[in-house]
CSV table of C-alpha atoms in Angstrom, one decimal:
chain,number,residue,atom,x,y,z
A,1,MET,CA,11.4,16.9,-1.6
A,2,ASP,CA,12.4,14.5,1.7
A,3,VAL,CA,13.9,11.2,-0.6
A,4,ARG,CA,14.3,8.3,1.3
A,5,ARG,CA,16.2,5.1,-0.1
A,6,ALA,CA,15.7,1.5,0.2
A,7,ALA,CA,18.2,0.6,2.6
A,8,GLU,CA,17.0,3.1,5.4
A,9,ARG,CA,14.1,1.3,5.5
A,10,TYR,CA,13.5,-0.2,9.6
A,11,PRO,CA,13.7,-4.0,9.2
A,12,GLY,CA,11.7,-6.1,10.8
A,13,GLY,CA,9.2,-9.1,10.1
A,14,GLU,CA,10.1,-12.7,11.3
A,15,THR,CA,12.7,-14.6,9.6
A,16,ALA,CA,12.2,-17.5,11.1
A,17,ALA,CA,8.6,-17.9,9.9
A,18,GLY,CA,10.1,-16.8,6.6
A,19,ILE,CA,8.5,-13.0,6.7
A,20,THR,CA,10.8,-10.1,5.9
A,21,THR,CA,9.2,-6.9,6.3
A,22,ARG,CA,10.7,-3.8,5.4
A,23,HIS,CA,9.2,0.0,7.5
A,24,ALA,CA,8.8,3.0,6.0
A,25,PHE,CA,7.8,4.8,9.2
A,26,SER,CA,8.1,4.7,12.4
A,27,PHE,CA,6.9,0.9,13.7
A,28,GLY,CA,7.1,-1.3,16.5
A,29,PRO,CA,10.5,-1.2,18.4
A,30,HIS,CA,11.7,1.1,15.5
A,31,TYR,CA,10.2,4.4,17.2
A,32,ASP,CA,11.3,7.3,15.8
A,33,PRO,CA,9.3,10.3,16.6
A,34,ASP,CA,10.1,12.6,13.4
A,35,ASN,CA,9.1,9.6,11.0
A,36,LEU,CA,5.7,9.0,12.6
A,37,ARG,CA,3.3,9.8,9.4
A,38,PHE,CA,3.2,11.7,6.5
A,39,GLY,CA,0.1,13.5,5.4
A,40,ALA,CA,-2.0,11.2,6.0
A,41,MET,CA,0.1,7.9,5.6
A,42,ILE,CA,1.0,6.3,9.1
A,43,ALA,CA,2.9,3.1,7.3
A,44,CYS,CA,4.3,1.8,4.5
A,45,ASN,CA,5.5,-1.4,4.5
A,46,GLU,CA,7.4,-4.1,1.7
A,47,GLU,CA,6.5,-7.2,2.8
A,48,HIS,CA,8.4,-10.5,1.3
A,49,LEU,CA,6.7,-14.2,2.2
A,50,VAL,CA,8.2,-17.4,1.3
A,51,PRO,CA,5.3,-20.3,0.0
A,52,GLY,CA,3.4,-20.9,3.0
A,53,ALA,CA,4.3,-18.3,5.5
A,54,GLY,CA,2.3,-15.6,6.4
A,55,PHE,CA,0.4,-13.5,9.5
A,56,ASP,CA,-2.2,-15.2,11.6
A,57,GLU,CA,-5.0,-13.6,12.6
A,58,HIS,CA,-4.7,-10.0,14.2
A,59,ARG,CA,-7.2,-6.5,14.4
A,60,HIS,CA,-6.9,-3.7,12.9
A,61,SER,CA,-8.9,-0.6,14.1
A,62,HIS,CA,-9.5,3.5,12.5
A,63,THR,CA,-7.3,2.3,9.4
A,64,GLU,CA,-7.0,2.1,5.8
A,65,ILE,CA,-5.2,-0.5,4.8
A,66,VAL,CA,-4.5,-0.6,1.1
A,67,THR,CA,-2.4,-3.5,-0.3
A,68,TRP,CA,-0.2,-3.6,-3.9
A,69,VAL,CA,0.9,-7.3,-4.9
A,70,VAL,CA,4.2,-7.0,-6.6
A,71,GLU,CA,4.8,-10.7,-7.4
A,72,GLY,CA,3.3,-13.7,-6.1
A,73,GLU,CA,-0.5,-14.4,-4.8
A,74,LEU,CA,-1.6,-12.8,-1.1
A,75,THR,CA,-4.6,-14.7,0.3
A,76,HIS,CA,-6.7,-12.6,2.3
A,77,ARG,CA,-9.4,-13.6,4.8
A,78,ASP,CA,-10.8,-11.1,7.2
A,79,SER,CA,-14.0,-11.1,9.6
A,80,THR,CA,-16.0,-9.6,7.6
A,81,GLY,CA,-16.6,-12.7,5.6
A,82,HIS,CA,-14.0,-11.6,2.6
A,83,GLU,CA,-12.0,-14.2,1.2
A,84,SER,CA,-10.2,-13.3,-1.4
A,85,VAL,CA,-6.6,-14.1,-3.5
A,86,VAL,CA,-5.0,-10.2,-4.2
A,87,ARG,CA,-2.5,-10.8,-7.7
A,88,PRO,CA,-0.2,-8.3,-9.3
A,89,GLY,CA,-2.8,-5.4,-10.9
A,90,ASP,CA,-5.1,-5.0,-8.4
A,91,VAL,CA,-5.9,-3.0,-5.5
A,92,GLN,CA,-7.1,-4.1,-2.0
A,93,ARG,CA,-8.8,-2.2,0.8
A,94,LEU,CA,-9.6,-3.0,4.1
A,95,SER,CA,-11.0,0.1,6.0
A,96,SER,CA,-11.1,-1.0,9.5
A,97,ALA,CA,-13.1,1.6,11.2
A,98,GLY,CA,-14.6,0.5,14.3
A,99,GLY,CA,-12.2,-3.1,14.0
A,100,VAL,CA,-11.6,-5.9,12.3
A,101,HIS,CA,-9.6,-9.3,12.2
A,102,HIS,CA,-8.3,-10.4,9.0
A,103,VAL,CA,-5.2,-12.9,8.2
A,104,GLU,CA,-2.7,-12.8,5.7
A,105,ARG,CA,-0.9,-15.8,4.0
A,106,ASN,CA,0.8,-16.7,0.8
A,107,ALA,CA,-0.8,-19.7,0.0
A,108,GLY,CA,0.7,-20.3,-3.4
A,109,PRO,CA,3.9,-22.0,-4.5
A,110,ASP,CA,5.5,-19.1,-5.1
A,111,PRO,CA,7.4,-16.3,-3.4
A,112,LEU,CA,5.1,-12.9,-2.2
A,113,THR,CA,6.3,-9.7,-2.3
A,114,PHE,CA,4.0,-7.1,-1.5
A,115,VAL,CA,3.5,-3.2,-0.6
A,116,GLN,CA,0.9,-2.3,2.2
A,117,THR,CA,0.2,1.2,3.0
A,118,TRP,CA,-1.7,2.4,6.2
A,119,LEU,CA,-4.0,5.8,6.3
A,120,ALA,CA,-5.6,7.3,8.4
A,121,PRO,CA,-9.0,8.3,8.4
A,122,LEU,CA,-10.5,11.8,9.0
A,123,GLU,CA,-13.2,10.8,11.3
A,124,PRO,CA,-12.6,7.2,13.6
A,125,GLY,CA,-14.8,4.6,14.0
A,126,GLY,CA,-17.7,3.2,11.7
A,127,THR,CA,-18.3,-0.2,9.7
A,128,PRO,CA,-15.5,-1.7,8.6
A,129,CYS,CA,-15.6,-2.5,4.8
A,130,TYR,CA,-13.8,-4.2,2.0
A,131,GLU,CA,-12.9,-3.4,-1.7
A,132,LEU,CA,-11.2,-5.4,-4.3
A,133,VAL,CA,-10.6,-3.7,-8.0
A,134,ARG,CA,-8.7,-6.5,-10.1
A,135,GLY,CA,-6.5,-5.0,-12.8
A,136,ILE,CA,-6.7,-1.4,-12.5
A,137,ALA,CA,-5.8,0.9,-15.2
A,138,ASP,CA,-2.9,3.3,-15.2
A,139,ALA,CA,-5.6,6.2,-16.0
A,140,THR,CA,-8.2,5.5,-13.4
A,141,PRO,CA,-7.3,7.0,-10.1
A,142,TYR,CA,-7.9,5.1,-6.5
A,143,ALA,CA,-9.6,6.9,-4.0
A,144,ILE,CA,-9.7,6.3,-0.6
A,145,PRO,CA,-12.2,9.3,0.7
A,146,GLU,CA,-12.6,8.3,4.1
A,147,ALA,CA,-8.5,9.0,4.6
A,148,GLY,CA,-8.9,12.0,1.7
A,149,ALA,CA,-6.5,10.3,-0.5
A,150,LEU,CA,-5.8,9.0,-4.0
A,151,LEU,CA,-4.2,6.2,-5.3
A,152,HIS,CA,-1.9,6.9,-8.9
A,153,VAL,CA,-0.4,3.8,-10.4
A,154,ARG,CA,2.3,4.3,-13.1
A,155,ARG,CA,3.4,2.1,-15.1
A,156,LEU,CA,6.4,3.7,-17.7
A,157,ARG,CA,8.4,2.6,-20.3
A,158,THR,CA,12.1,3.8,-20.3
A,159,GLY,CA,11.6,7.6,-21.3
A,160,GLU,CA,8.4,8.2,-20.5
A,161,ARG,CA,7.3,11.0,-18.0
A,162,THR,CA,4.5,11.2,-15.6
A,163,ALA,CA,3.4,14.3,-13.8
A,164,VAL,CA,3.2,14.3,-9.5
A,165,PRO,CA,-0.1,15.2,-8.6
A,166,ASP,CA,-0.4,18.6,-7.2
A,167,ALA,CA,-1.4,18.4,-4.1
A,168,ALA,CA,-0.6,19.3,-0.3
A,169,HIS,CA,1.3,16.0,0.4
A,170,VAL,CA,2.5,13.3,-2.3
A,171,TYR,CA,4.3,10.2,-1.6
A,172,VAL,CA,6.1,8.7,-4.3
A,173,HIS,CA,7.4,4.4,-3.9
A,174,VAL,CA,9.1,2.9,-6.6
A,175,VAL,CA,8.2,-0.5,-7.1
A,176,ARG,CA,10.1,-1.3,-9.9
A,177,GLY,CA,12.6,0.0,-11.9
A,178,GLU,CA,14.5,3.6,-11.8
A,179,VAL,CA,13.2,6.7,-11.9
A,180,ARG,CA,14.5,10.8,-12.2
A,181,LEU,CA,12.6,13.3,-10.0
A,182,ALA,CA,13.5,16.9,-9.2
A,183,GLY,CA,17.4,15.6,-10.0
A,184,GLU,CA,17.4,12.3,-7.7
A,185,ARG,CA,17.4,9.2,-9.0
A,186,LEU,CA,15.0,7.0,-7.4
A,187,SER,CA,15.3,3.2,-7.8
A,188,ALA,CA,13.0,0.3,-6.4
A,189,GLY,CA,12.2,0.7,-2.7
A,190,ASP,CA,12.8,3.7,-2.8
A,191,ALA,CA,10.2,6.8,-1.9
A,192,ALA,CA,10.1,10.5,-1.9
A,193,ARG,CA,7.9,12.6,0.1
A,194,ILE,CA,6.9,15.5,-1.2
A,195,THR,CA,5.2,18.8,0.5
A,196,ASP,CA,3.1,21.4,-1.4
A,197,ALA,CA,3.9,19.8,-4.5
A,198,ALA,CA,3.8,21.8,-8.0
A,199,GLY,CA,2.3,21.2,-10.7
A,200,ASP,CA,5.1,21.4,-13.3
A,201,LEU,CA,6.5,18.3,-11.5
A,202,GLU,CA,7.4,15.7,-13.8
A,203,ALA,CA,8.9,11.8,-12.8
A,204,LEU,CA,11.3,10.4,-15.6
A,205,ALA,CA,11.7,7.2,-16.5
A,206,ALA,CA,15.4,5.7,-16.5
A,207,THR,CA,14.1,2.0,-17.2
A,208,ASP,CA,10.6,0.6,-17.2
A,209,ALA,CA,9.4,1.3,-13.8
A,210,GLU,CA,6.2,1.0,-12.2
A,211,LEU,CA,5.5,4.0,-9.2
A,212,LEU,CA,2.9,4.2,-6.7
A,213,LEU,CA,1.8,7.7,-6.5
A,214,TRP,CA,0.0,8.8,-3.3
A,215,GLU,CA,-2.0,12.1,-4.0
A,216,MET,CA,-3.1,13.5,0.3
A,217,GLY,CA,-5.0,17.0,1.1
A,218,ASN,CA,-4.2,19.0,4.3
A,219,GLY,CA,-6.7,17.2,5.8
A,220,GLY,CA,-4.7,14.0,5.9
């Protein structure tokens, strides 16, 4: 298990434009050949946008982009004709496939925080697609078959436990609260990268907590 602390993330964004970003993986000017990906995951960015701030139209290709809003509302618009407002509890996925353009903004009155994960597809190309799942439940894993990955959302009360998936690669991101995992105490923004996770590994909530658990196979 490789623990990465929130403070170790690479800084990014554009403060003058109201955007603060923290990158978990090698990104832009922060090139680290030893931190390019984990399983299918090639990026896990924490984004903080003040009201009115956002990312102007830009292009993605050959990437599965999954967004989880922590607080506030994210307005999304893309070149496939989809426009939506993503709120806490929703899972948004943009499969950029052969290429797609999109815009992301905080059009609401409150600060926006979201976690965005990029996954490498098993096969390049294809037709872009979009999906938005409203209010996903804890017991419902969200599948990204194009990347051979599953997302598990866990909301725990203090003292509750949750099993870590038994998989070749598991990425645990703490959205809020604190948990104990294999002797480590993880706080908001911390992450653990687990290789060949054993079936008896559990996360224990030291406080009320929210976790994103990514389950990825050897194909990622």
